[in-house]
Amino acid sequence: MRIFNNNEYGTLLDCFLCYPCNLQAAKGNAPQQQVDKNLAVIQYNNLCRKLTEAGSRIWFAGFVGSPDQVFTRDAGFIVEDLLFISNMTDPVRQTEINSLKELAGRYGLKTHYMECKAEGGDIMVNKNTVFVGQGNRTDEMSAGEIEYILKRHDKPYEIERVSYDVSRIHLDCTFNIMDRDTCIISSSVKNPETVSGHFKKVIRIPDENLGELAPNIVQLGNNKHLCSSRNFCSILQDNGYNAIYLDYSEFIKCSGGLGCCVLPLLRE
């Protein structure tokens, strides 16, 4: 098995997923916002079908019982050939990394276990920059740890800290990278100038599409992108992207989107 990732938009060859066996709506949701589990299975299978149709190989995690385990993106992140395994903030979620640890051990993957609190949904890579979200899931010291570990492995990346509205949970629900020169960004990012300076083109995400987790896309590669907001799909299409709409409403009730459910292992 080979892992590699140095951007968010290369062709997705391998990814890590977990079937939604224990999906639960976010706390505080009204009764009408409870999860339709039959519909959730259909929506998840649609995601898996799109991934396999695009040529992606899916590695499924063994189920550990956590209701949020389906959101595998949070369990870790990869910079080049180095797998960082997350230190999850919520004690309930700490067992979610076990399947990723098992995969790393089975195939002898180069691995670093985060000591500071950090979750994969807060980490994005583009060219020679690692963007580290600073919400309430990834602490300030994690950026320094990531920078230190990368330098120790002769990977001299620039680290950019990105602050955002913590109600959005992770960075990938406020900002994403479409290609080498283009990003999408929402008003939830508190220091947009830190981000936009790295890109030639910035596409703004309408506030009304944030509830549909419009930024939380899955980049399949070859200019194909999966998105859970019809309106933002149209905006991306107007900007020359092959954006494909997927209904993911049942997972959004659980505070996660398409991108939250896909941990890229190998991109080319």
PDB file of C-alpha atoms in Angstrom:
ATOM      1  CA  MET A   1       0.000   0.000   0.000  1.00  0.00           C
ATOM      2  CA  ARG A   2       1.230   3.482  -0.892  1.00  0.00           C
ATOM      3  CA  ILE A   3       0.086   6.791   0.562  1.00  0.00           C
ATOM      4  CA  PHE A   4       0.787  10.270  -0.790  1.00  0.00           C
ATOM      5  CA  ASN A   5      -0.905  13.639  -0.603  1.00  0.00           C
ATOM      6  CA  ASN A   6       0.427  17.125  -1.284  1.00  0.00           C
ATOM      7  CA  ASN A   7      -2.784  18.869  -2.333  1.00  0.00           C
ATOM      8  CA  GLU A   8      -6.572  18.620  -2.054  1.00  0.00           C
ATOM      9  CA  TYR A   9      -7.440  18.220  -5.746  1.00  0.00           C
ATOM     10  CA  GLY A  10      -5.246  15.573  -7.390  1.00  0.00           C
ATOM     11  CA  THR A  11      -6.777  12.361  -8.696  1.00  0.00           C
ATOM     12  CA  LEU A  12      -8.130  10.470  -5.691  1.00  0.00           C
ATOM     13  CA  LEU A  13      -6.856   6.894  -6.009  1.00  0.00           C
ATOM     14  CA  ASP A  14      -7.294   5.577  -2.456  1.00  0.00           C
ATOM     15  CA  CYS A  15      -9.449   6.771   0.429  1.00  0.00           C
ATOM     16  CA  PHE A  16     -10.456   5.684   3.932  1.00  0.00           C
ATOM     17  CA  LEU A  17     -14.148   5.468   4.852  1.00  0.00           C
ATOM     18  CA  CYS A  18     -16.362   4.014   7.573  1.00  0.00           C
ATOM     19  CA  TYR A  19     -19.918   2.819   7.019  1.00  0.00           C
ATOM     20  CA  PRO A  20     -22.518   4.833   9.021  1.00  0.00           C
ATOM     21  CA  CYS A  21     -23.534   2.079  11.438  1.00  0.00           C
ATOM     22  CA  ASN A  22     -24.421   4.323  14.397  1.00  0.00           C
ATOM     23  CA  LEU A  23     -25.390   7.660  12.874  1.00  0.00           C
ATOM     24  CA  GLN A  24     -27.016  10.139  15.257  1.00  0.00           C
ATOM     25  CA  ALA A  25     -28.346  13.662  14.767  1.00  0.00           C
ATOM     26  CA  ALA A  26     -26.455  16.499  16.403  1.00  0.00           C
ATOM     27  CA  LYS A  27     -27.526  17.326  19.945  1.00  0.00           C
ATOM     28  CA  GLY A  28     -30.235  19.964  20.127  1.00  0.00           C
ATOM     29  CA  ASN A  29     -31.830  19.128  16.787  1.00  0.00           C
ATOM     30  CA  ALA A  30     -35.611  19.391  16.700  1.00  0.00           C
ATOM     31  CA  PRO A  31     -37.575  16.102  16.362  1.00  0.00           C
ATOM     32  CA  GLN A  32     -38.192  16.782  12.671  1.00  0.00           C
ATOM     33  CA  GLN A  33     -34.421  16.978  12.247  1.00  0.00           C
ATOM     34  CA  GLN A  34     -33.797  13.419  13.401  1.00  0.00           C
ATOM     35  CA  VAL A  35     -31.933  11.160  11.000  1.00  0.00           C
ATOM     36  CA  ASP A  36     -33.764   9.008   8.479  1.00  0.00           C
ATOM     37  CA  LYS A  37     -31.318   6.094   8.628  1.00  0.00           C
ATOM     38  CA  ASN A  38     -32.683   4.371   5.535  1.00  0.00           C
ATOM     39  CA  LEU A  39     -32.189   7.547   3.517  1.00  0.00           C
ATOM     40  CA  ALA A  40     -28.746   8.004   5.067  1.00  0.00           C
ATOM     41  CA  VAL A  41     -27.694   4.570   3.796  1.00  0.00           C
ATOM     42  CA  ILE A  42     -28.897   5.477   0.294  1.00  0.00           C
ATOM     43  CA  GLN A  43     -26.994   8.773   0.395  1.00  0.00           C
ATOM     44  CA  TYR A  44     -23.832   7.092   1.652  1.00  0.00           C
ATOM     45  CA  ASN A  45     -24.024   4.402  -1.014  1.00  0.00           C
ATOM     46  CA  ASN A  46     -24.378   7.152  -3.622  1.00  0.00           C
ATOM     47  CA  LEU A  47     -21.154   8.702  -2.330  1.00  0.00           C
ATOM     48  CA  CYS A  48     -19.362   5.344  -2.476  1.00  0.00           C
ATOM     49  CA  ARG A  49     -20.659   4.757  -5.999  1.00  0.00           C
ATOM     50  CA  LYS A  50     -19.366   8.136  -7.185  1.00  0.00           C
ATOM     51  CA  LEU A  51     -15.977   7.392  -5.653  1.00  0.00           C
ATOM     52  CA  THR A  52     -15.664   3.989  -7.301  1.00  0.00           C
ATOM     53  CA  GLU A  53     -16.941   5.297 -10.654  1.00  0.00           C
ATOM     54  CA  ALA A  54     -14.132   7.858 -10.526  1.00  0.00           C
ATOM     55  CA  GLY A  55     -11.606   5.056 -10.001  1.00  0.00           C
ATOM     56  CA  SER A  56     -11.039   5.480  -6.261  1.00  0.00           C
ATOM     57  CA  ARG A  57     -10.288   2.433  -4.146  1.00  0.00           C
ATOM     58  CA  ILE A  58     -12.092   2.485  -0.793  1.00  0.00           C
ATOM     59  CA  TRP A  59     -10.541   1.128   2.396  1.00  0.00           C
ATOM     60  CA  PHE A  60     -13.241   0.644   5.029  1.00  0.00           C
ATOM     61  CA  ALA A  61     -12.559   1.114   8.721  1.00  0.00           C
ATOM     62  CA  GLY A  62     -13.623  -1.471  11.268  1.00  0.00           C
ATOM     63  CA  PHE A  63     -16.531  -0.129  13.302  1.00  0.00           C
ATOM     64  CA  VAL A  64     -15.755   0.865  16.929  1.00  0.00           C
ATOM     65  CA  GLY A  65     -19.184   2.167  17.971  1.00  0.00           C
ATOM     66  CA  SER A  66     -18.679   5.936  17.833  1.00  0.00           C
ATOM     67  CA  PRO A  67     -21.625   7.756  16.199  1.00  0.00           C
ATOM     68  CA  ASP A  68     -19.184  10.120  14.447  1.00  0.00           C
ATOM     69  CA  GLN A  69     -16.819   7.461  13.088  1.00  0.00           C
ATOM     70  CA  VAL A  70     -18.331   7.904   9.624  1.00  0.00           C
ATOM     71  CA  PHE A  71     -16.489  11.252   9.523  1.00  0.00           C
ATOM     72  CA  THR A  72     -13.125   9.630   8.815  1.00  0.00           C
ATOM     73  CA  ARG A  73     -11.493  12.823   7.550  1.00  0.00           C
ATOM     74  CA  ASP A  74     -11.025  13.838  11.173  1.00  0.00           C
ATOM     75  CA  ALA A  75      -9.019  10.723  12.101  1.00  0.00           C
ATOM     76  CA  GLY A  76      -5.851  11.854  10.356  1.00  0.00           C
ATOM     77  CA  PHE A  77      -4.176  13.631   7.461  1.00  0.00           C
ATOM     78  CA  ILE A  78      -1.309  12.978   5.085  1.00  0.00           C
ATOM     79  CA  VAL A  79       1.486  15.278   3.948  1.00  0.00           C
ATOM     80  CA  GLU A  80       3.428  13.639   1.128  1.00  0.00           C
ATOM     81  CA  ASP A  81       4.151  10.111   2.420  1.00  0.00           C
ATOM     82  CA  LEU A  82       3.734  10.873   6.124  1.00  0.00           C
ATOM     83  CA  LEU A  83       0.519   9.922   7.914  1.00  0.00           C
ATOM     84  CA  PHE A  84      -0.414  12.065  10.900  1.00  0.00           C
ATOM     85  CA  ILE A  85      -2.881  10.319  13.205  1.00  0.00           C
ATOM     86  CA  SER A  86      -5.148  12.748  15.017  1.00  0.00           C
ATOM     87  CA  ASN A  87      -5.405  13.406  18.725  1.00  0.00           C
ATOM     88  CA  MET A  88      -9.180  13.814  18.935  1.00  0.00           C
ATOM     89  CA  THR A  89     -10.616  16.475  21.233  1.00  0.00           C
ATOM     90  CA  ASP A  90     -13.855  14.700  22.143  1.00  0.00           C
ATOM     91  CA  PRO A  91     -13.164  11.680  24.416  1.00  0.00           C
ATOM     92  CA  VAL A  92     -16.050   9.826  22.742  1.00  0.00           C
ATOM     93  CA  ARG A  93     -14.206  10.015  19.418  1.00  0.00           C
ATOM     94  CA  GLN A  94     -10.755   8.947  20.581  1.00  0.00           C
ATOM     95  CA  THR A  95     -11.299   5.296  19.626  1.00  0.00           C
ATOM     96  CA  GLU A  96     -12.012   6.338  16.011  1.00  0.00           C
ATOM     97  CA  ILE A  97      -8.292   6.431  15.218  1.00  0.00           C
ATOM     98  CA  ASN A  98      -7.853   2.729  16.040  1.00  0.00           C
ATOM     99  CA  SER A  99      -8.735   1.463  12.552  1.00  0.00           C
ATOM    100  CA  LEU A 100      -6.336   3.965  10.982  1.00  0.00           C
ATOM    101  CA  LYS A 101      -3.592   2.890  13.402  1.00  0.00           C
ATOM    102  CA  GLU A 102      -4.249  -0.724  12.436  1.00  0.00           C
ATOM    103  CA  LEU A 103      -4.008   0.123   8.725  1.00  0.00           C
ATOM    104  CA  ALA A 104      -0.739   1.987   9.283  1.00  0.00           C
ATOM    105  CA  GLY A 105       0.733  -0.922  11.234  1.00  0.00           C
ATOM    106  CA  ARG A 106      -0.395  -3.546   8.743  1.00  0.00           C
ATOM    107  CA  TYR A 107       1.272  -1.793   5.801  1.00  0.00           C
ATOM    108  CA  GLY A 108       4.218  -0.217   7.596  1.00  0.00           C
ATOM    109  CA  LEU A 109       3.198   3.348   6.816  1.00  0.00           C
ATOM    110  CA  LYS A 110       5.391   6.199   7.970  1.00  0.00           C
ATOM    111  CA  THR A 111       3.341   7.600  10.852  1.00  0.00           C
ATOM    112  CA  HIS A 112       3.317  10.368  13.446  1.00  0.00           C
ATOM    113  CA  TYR A 113       0.852  10.373  16.335  1.00  0.00           C
ATOM    114  CA  MET A 114      -0.153  13.924  17.200  1.00  0.00           C
ATOM    115  CA  GLU A 115       0.576  14.918  20.791  1.00  0.00           C
ATOM    116  CA  CYS A 116      -1.277  18.222  20.596  1.00  0.00           C
ATOM    117  CA  LYS A 117      -4.991  18.227  19.900  1.00  0.00           C
ATOM    118  CA  ALA A 118      -5.522  18.098  16.132  1.00  0.00           C
ATOM    119  CA  GLU A 119      -8.167  16.716  13.788  1.00  0.00           C
ATOM    120  CA  GLY A 120      -7.834  16.076  10.062  1.00  0.00           C
ATOM    121  CA  GLY A 121     -10.765  18.280   9.078  1.00  0.00           C
ATOM    122  CA  ASP A 122      -8.666  21.256  10.175  1.00  0.00           C
ATOM    123  CA  ILE A 123      -5.700  20.468   7.918  1.00  0.00           C
ATOM    124  CA  MET A 124      -5.321  21.278   4.210  1.00  0.00           C
ATOM    125  CA  VAL A 125      -2.295  21.104   1.942  1.00  0.00           C
ATOM    126  CA  ASN A 126      -1.494  23.070  -1.199  1.00  0.00           C
ATOM    127  CA  LYS A 127       1.883  23.290  -2.913  1.00  0.00           C
ATOM    128  CA  ASN A 128       4.353  23.991  -0.089  1.00  0.00           C
ATOM    129  CA  THR A 129       1.816  25.230   2.439  1.00  0.00           C
ATOM    130  CA  VAL A 130      -0.116  23.459   5.178  1.00  0.00           C
ATOM    131  CA  PHE A 131      -3.194  25.355   6.366  1.00  0.00           C
ATOM    132  CA  VAL A 132      -4.041  24.578   9.994  1.00  0.00           C
ATOM    133  CA  GLY A 133      -7.503  25.507  11.220  1.00  0.00           C
ATOM    134  CA  GLN A 134      -7.659  27.158  14.624  1.00  0.00           C
ATOM    135  CA  GLY A 135     -11.087  26.387  16.046  1.00  0.00           C
ATOM    136  CA  ASN A 136     -11.874  24.359  19.147  1.00  0.00           C
ATOM    137  CA  ARG A 137     -10.829  20.939  17.748  1.00  0.00           C
ATOM    138  CA  THR A 138      -7.226  21.752  16.812  1.00  0.00           C
ATOM    139  CA  ASP A 139      -5.211  23.801  19.294  1.00  0.00           C
ATOM    140  CA  GLU A 140      -2.615  26.480  18.594  1.00  0.00           C
ATOM    141  CA  MET A 141       0.353  24.323  19.554  1.00  0.00           C
ATOM    142  CA  SER A 142      -0.542  21.696  16.947  1.00  0.00           C
ATOM    143  CA  ALA A 143       0.659  23.965  14.133  1.00  0.00           C
ATOM    144  CA  GLY A 144       4.110  24.093  15.727  1.00  0.00           C
ATOM    145  CA  GLU A 145       4.148  20.331  16.178  1.00  0.00           C
ATOM    146  CA  ILE A 146       3.212  19.741  12.532  1.00  0.00           C
ATOM    147  CA  GLU A 147       5.909  22.163  11.359  1.00  0.00           C
ATOM    148  CA  TYR A 148       8.539  20.509  13.578  1.00  0.00           C
ATOM    149  CA  ILE A 149       7.687  16.982  12.429  1.00  0.00           C
ATOM    150  CA  LEU A 150       7.686  17.968   8.756  1.00  0.00           C
ATOM    151  CA  LYS A 151      11.101  19.615   9.086  1.00  0.00           C
ATOM    152  CA  ARG A 152      12.426  16.542  10.882  1.00  0.00           C
ATOM    153  CA  HIS A 153      11.349  14.512   7.851  1.00  0.00           C
ATOM    154  CA  ASP A 154      12.973  17.015   5.441  1.00  0.00           C
ATOM    155  CA  LYS A 155       9.629  18.436   4.344  1.00  0.00           C
ATOM    156  CA  PRO A 156      10.010  22.234   4.633  1.00  0.00           C
ATOM    157  CA  TYR A 157       6.384  23.368   4.437  1.00  0.00           C
ATOM    158  CA  GLU A 158       5.100  26.810   5.339  1.00  0.00           C
ATOM    159  CA  ILE A 159       2.465  26.617   8.080  1.00  0.00           C
ATOM    160  CA  GLU A 160      -0.488  29.013   7.943  1.00  0.00           C
ATOM    161  CA  ARG A 161      -2.870  29.268  10.879  1.00  0.00           C
ATOM    162  CA  VAL A 162      -6.464  29.940   9.826  1.00  0.00           C
ATOM    163  CA  SER A 163      -8.992  31.141  12.408  1.00  0.00           C
ATOM    164  CA  TYR A 164     -12.689  30.553  11.823  1.00  0.00           C
ATOM    165  CA  ASP A 165     -16.090  30.594  13.499  1.00  0.00           C
ATOM    166  CA  VAL A 166     -16.023  27.528  15.769  1.00  0.00           C
ATOM    167  CA  SER A 167     -19.716  26.857  15.138  1.00  0.00           C
ATOM    168  CA  ARG A 168     -18.545  25.456  11.772  1.00  0.00           C
ATOM    169  CA  ILE A 169     -16.596  22.753  13.676  1.00  0.00           C
ATOM    170  CA  HIS A 170     -13.702  22.275  11.203  1.00  0.00           C
ATOM    171  CA  LEU A 171     -11.782  24.311   8.641  1.00  0.00           C
ATOM    172  CA  ASP A 172     -13.061  22.207   5.730  1.00  0.00           C
ATOM    173  CA  CYS A 173     -16.581  23.474   6.464  1.00  0.00           C
ATOM    174  CA  THR A 174     -15.470  27.079   5.878  1.00  0.00           C
ATOM    175  CA  PHE A 175     -12.721  26.880   3.237  1.00  0.00           C
ATOM    176  CA  ASN A 176     -11.448  24.501   0.574  1.00  0.00           C
ATOM    177  CA  ILE A 177      -8.983  24.293  -2.293  1.00  0.00           C
ATOM    178  CA  MET A 178     -10.202  23.714  -5.846  1.00  0.00           C
ATOM    179  CA  ASP A 179      -6.906  23.692  -7.704  1.00  0.00           C
ATOM    180  CA  ARG A 180      -3.369  25.025  -7.453  1.00  0.00           C
ATOM    181  CA  ASP A 181      -4.462  28.631  -7.925  1.00  0.00           C
ATOM    182  CA  THR A 182      -8.068  28.698  -6.679  1.00  0.00           C
ATOM    183  CA  CYS A 183      -9.742  28.408  -3.301  1.00  0.00           C
ATOM    184  CA  ILE A 184     -13.298  28.726  -2.032  1.00  0.00           C
ATOM    185  CA  ILE A 185     -13.814  30.673   1.170  1.00  0.00           C
ATOM    186  CA  SER A 186     -16.673  31.738   3.418  1.00  0.00           C
ATOM    187  CA  SER A 187     -17.282  34.645   5.758  1.00  0.00           C
ATOM    188  CA  SER A 188     -16.694  32.225   8.657  1.00  0.00           C
ATOM    189  CA  VAL A 189     -12.930  32.541   8.100  1.00  0.00           C
ATOM    190  CA  LYS A 190     -11.688  35.299  10.406  1.00  0.00           C
ATOM    191  CA  ASN A 191      -8.358  36.009   8.710  1.00  0.00           C
ATOM    192  CA  PRO A 192      -9.195  35.592   5.001  1.00  0.00           C
ATOM    193  CA  GLU A 193      -6.153  37.589   3.913  1.00  0.00           C
ATOM    194  CA  THR A 194      -3.935  34.827   5.326  1.00  0.00           C
ATOM    195  CA  VAL A 195      -5.590  32.360   2.974  1.00  0.00           C
ATOM    196  CA  SER A 196      -6.304  34.429  -0.126  1.00  0.00           C
ATOM    197  CA  GLY A 197      -2.699  35.564  -0.487  1.00  0.00           C
ATOM    198  CA  HIS A 198      -1.770  32.016  -1.524  1.00  0.00           C
ATOM    199  CA  PHE A 199      -4.190  31.919  -4.462  1.00  0.00           C
ATOM    200  CA  LYS A 200      -4.697  33.823  -7.706  1.00  0.00           C
ATOM    201  CA  LYS A 201      -8.468  33.330  -7.588  1.00  0.00           C
ATOM    202  CA  VAL A 202     -10.862  33.280  -4.635  1.00  0.00           C
ATOM    203  CA  ILE A 203     -14.484  32.117  -4.993  1.00  0.00           C
ATOM    204  CA  ARG A 204     -16.794  33.357  -2.241  1.00  0.00           C
ATOM    205  CA  ILE A 205     -19.279  30.946  -0.692  1.00  0.00           C
ATOM    206  CA  PRO A 206     -22.697  32.541  -0.037  1.00  0.00           C
ATOM    207  CA  ASP A 207     -23.621  32.555   3.644  1.00  0.00           C
ATOM    208  CA  GLU A 208     -26.959  30.934   2.850  1.00  0.00           C
ATOM    209  CA  ASN A 209     -25.135  27.852   1.513  1.00  0.00           C
ATOM    210  CA  LEU A 210     -23.053  27.241   4.632  1.00  0.00           C
ATOM    211  CA  GLY A 211     -25.880  25.320   6.302  1.00  0.00           C
ATOM    212  CA  GLU A 212     -25.693  22.876   3.376  1.00  0.00           C
ATOM    213  CA  LEU A 213     -21.950  22.507   4.040  1.00  0.00           C
ATOM    214  CA  ALA A 214     -21.169  23.873   0.583  1.00  0.00           C
ATOM    215  CA  PRO A 215     -17.400  24.150   1.262  1.00  0.00           C
ATOM    216  CA  ASN A 216     -17.176  20.517   2.387  1.00  0.00           C
ATOM    217  CA  ILE A 217     -16.640  19.094  -1.079  1.00  0.00           C
ATOM    218  CA  VAL A 218     -14.939  15.913  -2.270  1.00  0.00           C
ATOM    219  CA  GLN A 219     -12.371  16.505  -5.005  1.00  0.00           C
ATOM    220  CA  LEU A 220     -12.219  13.413  -7.195  1.00  0.00           C
ATOM    221  CA  GLY A 221      -9.531  14.787  -9.491  1.00  0.00           C
ATOM    222  CA  ASN A 222      -9.662  15.623 -13.199  1.00  0.00           C
ATOM    223  CA  ASN A 223     -11.783  18.684 -12.324  1.00  0.00           C
ATOM    224  CA  LYS A 224     -14.614  16.597 -10.803  1.00  0.00           C
ATOM    225  CA  HIS A 225     -16.026  17.714  -7.470  1.00  0.00           C
ATOM    226  CA  LEU A 226     -18.892  16.440  -5.305  1.00  0.00           C
ATOM    227  CA  CYS A 227     -20.910  19.109  -3.491  1.00  0.00           C
ATOM    228  CA  SER A 228     -23.982  19.014  -1.222  1.00  0.00           C
ATOM    229  CA  SER A 229     -25.327  22.475  -2.164  1.00  0.00           C
ATOM    230  CA  ARG A 230     -27.244  22.865  -5.425  1.00  0.00           C
ATOM    231  CA  ASN A 231     -26.690  26.610  -5.547  1.00  0.00           C
ATOM    232  CA  PHE A 232     -22.971  26.393  -4.889  1.00  0.00           C
ATOM    233  CA  CYS A 233     -22.693  23.632  -7.496  1.00  0.00           C
ATOM    234  CA  SER A 234     -24.037  26.142 -10.005  1.00  0.00           C
ATOM    235  CA  ILE A 235     -21.509  28.742  -8.868  1.00  0.00           C
ATOM    236  CA  LEU A 236     -18.665  26.258  -9.310  1.00  0.00           C
ATOM    237  CA  GLN A 237     -19.975  25.259 -12.735  1.00  0.00           C
ATOM    238  CA  ASP A 238     -20.072  28.925 -13.741  1.00  0.00           C
ATOM    239  CA  ASN A 239     -16.392  29.063 -12.792  1.00  0.00           C
ATOM    240  CA  GLY A 240     -15.506  26.131 -15.051  1.00  0.00           C
ATOM    241  CA  TYR A 241     -15.634  23.233 -12.572  1.00  0.00           C
ATOM    242  CA  ASN A 242     -17.398  19.927 -13.113  1.00  0.00           C
ATOM    243  CA  ALA A 243     -19.377  20.096  -9.869  1.00  0.00           C
ATOM    244  CA  ILE A 244     -21.770  17.226  -9.183  1.00  0.00           C
ATOM    245  CA  TYR A 245     -24.602  17.632  -6.686  1.00  0.00           C
ATOM    246  CA  LEU A 246     -25.186  14.870  -4.134  1.00  0.00           C
ATOM    247  CA  ASP A 247     -27.975  15.024  -1.574  1.00  0.00           C
ATOM    248  CA  TYR A 248     -26.322  14.521   1.817  1.00  0.00           C
ATOM    249  CA  SER A 249     -29.019  15.968   4.044  1.00  0.00           C
ATOM    250  CA  GLU A 250     -29.076  13.192   6.645  1.00  0.00           C
ATOM    251  CA  PHE A 251     -25.376  13.566   7.404  1.00  0.00           C
ATOM    252  CA  ILE A 252     -25.627  17.346   7.539  1.00  0.00           C
ATOM    253  CA  LYS A 253     -28.123  16.832  10.387  1.00  0.00           C
ATOM    254  CA  CYS A 254     -25.213  15.137  12.168  1.00  0.00           C
ATOM    255  CA  SER A 255     -22.944  18.156  11.551  1.00  0.00           C
ATOM    256  CA  GLY A 256     -20.894  16.496   8.821  1.00  0.00           C
ATOM    257  CA  GLY A 257     -20.733  16.616   5.044  1.00  0.00           C
ATOM    258  CA  LEU A 258     -19.348  14.798   2.032  1.00  0.00           C
ATOM    259  CA  GLY A 259     -15.736  15.759   2.620  1.00  0.00           C
ATOM    260  CA  CYS A 260     -15.961  14.841   6.303  1.00  0.00           C
ATOM    261  CA  CYS A 261     -16.626  11.229   5.255  1.00  0.00           C
ATOM    262  CA  VAL A 262     -13.585  10.809   2.989  1.00  0.00           C
ATOM    263  CA  LEU A 263      -9.992  10.650   4.212  1.00  0.00           C
ATOM    264  CA  PRO A 264      -7.723  10.802   1.136  1.00  0.00           C
ATOM    265  CA  LEU A 265      -4.875   8.295   1.305  1.00  0.00           C
ATOM    266  CA  LEU A 266      -3.387   8.585  -2.174  1.00  0.00           C
ATOM    267  CA  ARG A 267      -3.645  11.419  -4.673  1.00  0.00           C
ATOM    268  CA  GLU A 268      -1.742  11.850  -7.921  1.00  0.00           C
TER     269      GLU A 268
END
